[in-house]
Amino acid sequence: MASSSTPTKCPTGAPYESLRFCQGQRVIPGVKSHVYYIAKRDIVSWPTLPDVTAEGTTQSKAAVYVGKFTLAEGKKWQVIELTLNKGNLEWETQGEQPSCTILNKFTISYPGTGEAAAAFCGMAVNDDLVYIVEQRDGKFRVLGNDMFNTVSKPKGSSGEGTSTNGGTEIEIEATDLYPAPFYTGEIDTVDGTINPTEAA
């Protein structure tokens, strides 16, 4: 038995590196006009995040999933079309050390209020879904994981008068280890298979 004065031997630690930004580098804000989603129970196996203490892990790869989602037979990622120029991915810190996590937030703005939208809202509010958001720069981000439940909070309005827009919004909240981890694996959607690596 080690004495109380013997320090605990810990892994090397996080692979911190400089965060550099070049003058003139372009940052494209916003997301593209669609979001992909699937029920968590339809995911057979998940991609994984790198172990930051493992040799060879770099800061630029620590928040990027390795591998791809494997879905149950016959299941595919569904699509939600967004209202033009709507959709903002946000995140904030929650909890206390050494158990701090990141709360990822995204609001889906869908222009319709019809039967299908109403049905989605009624089902999603009590379900556990995973969402993939495509940024305008072509990179894909994931909200939802196999550790914590994803919360979907629908709300909407029929609009009023002759010019007030109606629509449906779904506020997504997903606790994770990183701000909406990046994903480069295949996305098998109802509209075909997307390869994020080629799309970027």
Short mmCIF file of C-alpha atoms in Angstrom, two decimals:
data_model
loop_
_atom_site.label_atom_id
_atom_site.label_comp_id
_atom_site.label_asym_id
_atom_site.label_seq_id
_atom_site.Cartn_x
_atom_site.Cartn_y
_atom_site.Cartn_z
CA MET A 1 0.00 0.00 0.00
CA ALA A 2 1.41 3.36 -1.07
CA SER A 3 2.11 5.90 1.63
CA SER A 4 -0.05 8.99 1.82
CA SER A 5 2.92 11.09 0.70
CA THR A 6 3.28 9.22 -2.61
CA PRO A 7 1.79 11.37 -5.41
CA THR A 8 -0.74 9.77 -7.74
CA LYS A 9 0.73 8.97 -11.13
CA CYS A 10 -1.52 10.62 -13.72
CA PRO A 11 -1.56 10.49 -17.52
CA THR A 12 0.35 13.16 -19.44
CA GLY A 13 -2.69 15.44 -19.64
CA ALA A 14 -4.54 17.39 -22.30
CA PRO A 15 -2.58 18.18 -25.49
CA TYR A 16 -2.83 21.96 -25.31
CA GLU A 17 -1.58 23.89 -28.33
CA SER A 18 -1.64 27.52 -29.45
CA LEU A 19 -4.89 28.91 -30.85
CA ARG A 20 -3.77 30.99 -33.80
CA PHE A 21 -5.79 33.11 -36.20
CA CYS A 22 -4.42 34.61 -39.40
CA GLN A 23 -5.32 38.17 -40.35
CA GLY A 24 -7.62 38.04 -43.34
CA GLN A 25 -8.80 34.50 -42.62
CA ARG A 26 -12.50 34.19 -43.46
CA VAL A 27 -15.02 32.92 -40.88
CA ILE A 28 -18.36 31.98 -42.47
CA PRO A 29 -21.20 32.29 -39.92
CA GLY A 30 -24.43 30.33 -39.79
CA VAL A 31 -25.68 26.93 -40.82
CA LYS A 32 -27.04 25.47 -44.04
CA SER A 33 -30.74 25.06 -44.70
CA HIS A 34 -31.24 21.62 -43.19
CA VAL A 35 -30.68 19.51 -40.09
CA TYR A 36 -30.49 15.71 -39.86
CA TYR A 37 -31.92 13.74 -36.97
CA ILE A 38 -32.58 10.19 -35.78
CA ALA A 39 -33.93 8.51 -32.66
CA LYS A 40 -31.08 7.43 -30.41
CA ARG A 41 -32.50 3.89 -30.16
CA ASP A 42 -31.90 3.48 -33.92
CA ILE A 43 -28.13 3.93 -33.52
CA VAL A 44 -26.38 0.56 -33.25
CA SER A 45 -22.86 1.88 -32.71
CA TRP A 46 -21.35 5.32 -32.21
CA PRO A 47 -18.21 7.06 -33.38
CA THR A 48 -15.84 7.86 -30.53
CA LEU A 49 -13.97 10.90 -29.31
CA PRO A 50 -10.19 10.58 -28.96
CA ASP A 51 -8.62 10.00 -25.56
CA VAL A 52 -6.85 13.30 -24.88
CA THR A 53 -4.24 11.54 -22.76
CA ALA A 54 -3.33 9.06 -25.51
CA GLU A 55 -0.08 9.53 -27.38
CA GLY A 56 -0.60 11.20 -30.75
CA THR A 57 -3.84 13.01 -29.86
CA THR A 58 -3.69 16.66 -30.88
CA GLN A 59 -5.81 19.62 -29.85
CA SER A 60 -7.22 19.96 -33.37
CA LYS A 61 -8.53 16.37 -33.29
CA ALA A 62 -9.71 16.04 -29.68
CA ALA A 63 -13.25 17.26 -30.47
CA VAL A 64 -13.59 15.35 -33.77
CA TYR A 65 -15.37 12.00 -33.78
CA VAL A 66 -13.44 8.98 -35.04
CA GLY A 67 -15.47 6.44 -37.02
CA LYS A 68 -19.10 6.68 -38.05
CA PHE A 69 -22.65 6.06 -36.89
CA THR A 70 -23.97 2.57 -37.62
CA LEU A 71 -27.76 2.53 -37.82
CA ALA A 72 -30.25 -0.28 -37.30
CA GLU A 73 -31.37 -2.08 -40.44
CA GLY A 74 -33.69 0.06 -42.54
CA LYS A 75 -33.10 3.22 -40.48
CA LYS A 76 -31.80 6.46 -41.97
CA TRP A 77 -31.21 10.04 -40.85
CA GLN A 78 -34.31 12.15 -41.45
CA VAL A 79 -34.19 15.74 -42.70
CA ILE A 80 -35.71 18.97 -41.36
CA GLU A 81 -35.61 21.94 -43.74
CA LEU A 82 -34.85 25.24 -42.01
CA THR A 83 -36.27 28.70 -42.49
CA LEU A 84 -33.86 30.70 -44.65
CA ASN A 85 -30.99 32.28 -42.66
CA LYS A 86 -32.20 30.83 -39.37
CA GLY A 87 -30.28 28.59 -36.99
CA ASN A 88 -27.60 29.42 -34.46
CA LEU A 89 -25.42 26.87 -32.68
CA GLU A 90 -24.52 27.98 -29.14
CA TRP A 91 -22.80 26.43 -26.13
CA GLU A 92 -22.02 27.24 -22.51
CA THR A 93 -20.25 25.67 -19.55
CA GLN A 94 -22.27 23.93 -16.85
CA GLY A 95 -21.42 22.17 -13.59
CA GLU A 96 -18.41 22.44 -11.29
CA GLN A 97 -14.88 21.05 -11.51
CA PRO A 98 -13.95 18.30 -11.95
CA SER A 99 -17.34 17.50 -13.51
CA CYS A 100 -17.84 20.46 -15.83
CA THR A 101 -19.55 19.73 -19.14
CA ILE A 102 -20.73 21.73 -22.13
CA LEU A 103 -24.40 22.45 -22.78
CA ASN A 104 -24.92 22.65 -26.54
CA LYS A 105 -27.95 24.52 -27.84
CA PHE A 106 -29.50 24.85 -31.28
CA THR A 107 -32.91 26.14 -32.35
CA ILE A 108 -34.47 24.56 -35.41
CA SER A 109 -36.71 27.06 -37.20
CA TYR A 110 -39.12 25.27 -39.52
CA PRO A 111 -41.45 27.48 -41.58
CA GLY A 112 -44.49 25.19 -41.43
CA THR A 113 -47.14 24.50 -38.80
CA GLY A 114 -49.01 21.65 -40.48
CA GLU A 115 -49.90 18.13 -39.42
CA ALA A 116 -46.43 16.67 -39.88
CA ALA A 117 -44.79 19.45 -37.85
CA ALA A 118 -47.35 19.04 -35.07
CA ALA A 119 -46.74 15.29 -34.98
CA PHE A 120 -42.96 15.72 -34.82
CA CYS A 121 -43.30 18.16 -31.91
CA GLY A 122 -45.58 15.82 -29.97
CA MET A 123 -43.23 12.86 -30.43
CA ALA A 124 -39.87 14.61 -30.02
CA VAL A 125 -40.74 16.34 -26.75
CA ASN A 126 -40.66 12.98 -24.90
CA ASP A 127 -38.02 11.23 -27.00
CA ASP A 128 -34.22 11.13 -27.11
CA LEU A 129 -32.93 12.24 -30.51
CA VAL A 130 -29.54 12.95 -32.06
CA TYR A 131 -29.10 15.85 -34.48
CA ILE A 132 -26.42 16.67 -37.04
CA VAL A 133 -26.08 20.30 -38.11
CA GLU A 134 -24.15 21.36 -41.21
CA GLN A 135 -22.37 24.69 -40.96
CA ARG A 136 -22.08 26.96 -43.99
CA ASP A 137 -18.38 26.13 -44.15
CA GLY A 138 -19.30 22.49 -44.87
CA LYS A 139 -18.38 21.09 -41.47
CA PHE A 140 -20.83 18.89 -39.55
CA ARG A 141 -21.54 19.13 -35.81
CA VAL A 142 -23.35 16.62 -33.57
CA LEU A 143 -25.85 17.41 -30.82
CA GLY A 144 -26.51 14.34 -28.71
CA ASN A 145 -24.43 11.40 -27.50
CA ASP A 146 -24.70 8.06 -25.71
CA MET A 147 -23.96 9.54 -22.26
CA PHE A 148 -26.70 12.13 -21.80
CA ASN A 149 -30.27 12.58 -23.01
CA THR A 150 -31.00 15.16 -25.67
CA VAL A 151 -33.88 17.50 -24.87
CA SER A 152 -36.12 18.77 -27.69
CA LYS A 153 -38.43 21.65 -26.75
CA PRO A 154 -40.93 22.52 -29.50
CA LYS A 155 -42.88 25.74 -29.67
CA GLY A 156 -44.62 27.62 -32.45
CA SER A 157 -47.08 30.14 -33.71
CA SER A 158 -49.72 30.23 -36.43
CA GLY A 159 -48.89 33.87 -37.16
CA GLU A 160 -51.45 36.63 -37.30
CA GLY A 161 -52.67 39.39 -39.56
CA THR A 162 -51.34 39.61 -43.09
CA SER A 163 -47.61 39.81 -42.52
CA THR A 164 -46.67 38.16 -39.21
CA ASN A 165 -44.83 34.94 -39.89
CA GLY A 166 -45.83 31.72 -38.19
CA GLY A 167 -43.75 28.61 -37.88
CA THR A 168 -42.39 25.88 -35.65
CA GLU A 169 -39.26 26.03 -33.51
CA ILE A 170 -37.54 23.15 -31.74
CA GLU A 171 -35.05 24.20 -29.07
CA ILE A 172 -32.41 21.47 -28.71
CA GLU A 173 -30.25 21.08 -25.60
CA ALA A 174 -27.54 18.43 -25.42
CA THR A 175 -24.93 17.99 -22.71
CA ASP A 176 -21.54 16.89 -24.03
CA LEU A 177 -17.83 16.95 -23.32
CA TYR A 178 -17.13 19.48 -26.09
CA PRO A 179 -19.02 22.18 -27.97
CA ALA A 180 -21.02 20.13 -30.53
CA PRO A 181 -18.26 17.71 -31.60
CA PHE A 182 -17.30 17.61 -35.26
CA TYR A 183 -18.21 14.60 -37.41
CA THR A 184 -16.49 13.42 -40.61
CA GLY A 185 -18.07 9.99 -41.07
CA GLU A 186 -20.80 9.02 -43.53
CA ILE A 187 -24.38 10.19 -42.97
CA ASP A 188 -26.90 7.75 -44.45
CA THR A 189 -29.96 9.97 -44.99
CA VAL A 190 -33.35 9.44 -46.61
CA ASP A 191 -32.04 11.57 -49.50
CA GLY A 192 -28.84 9.59 -49.98
CA THR A 193 -25.45 9.15 -48.32
CA ILE A 194 -23.39 12.21 -47.43
CA ASN A 195 -19.62 12.06 -47.01
CA PRO A 196 -18.66 15.10 -44.89
CA THR A 197 -14.98 14.69 -45.74
CA GLU A 198 -15.77 15.20 -49.42
CA ALA A 199 -18.28 17.96 -48.71
CA ALA A 200 -15.82 20.08 -46.70
#
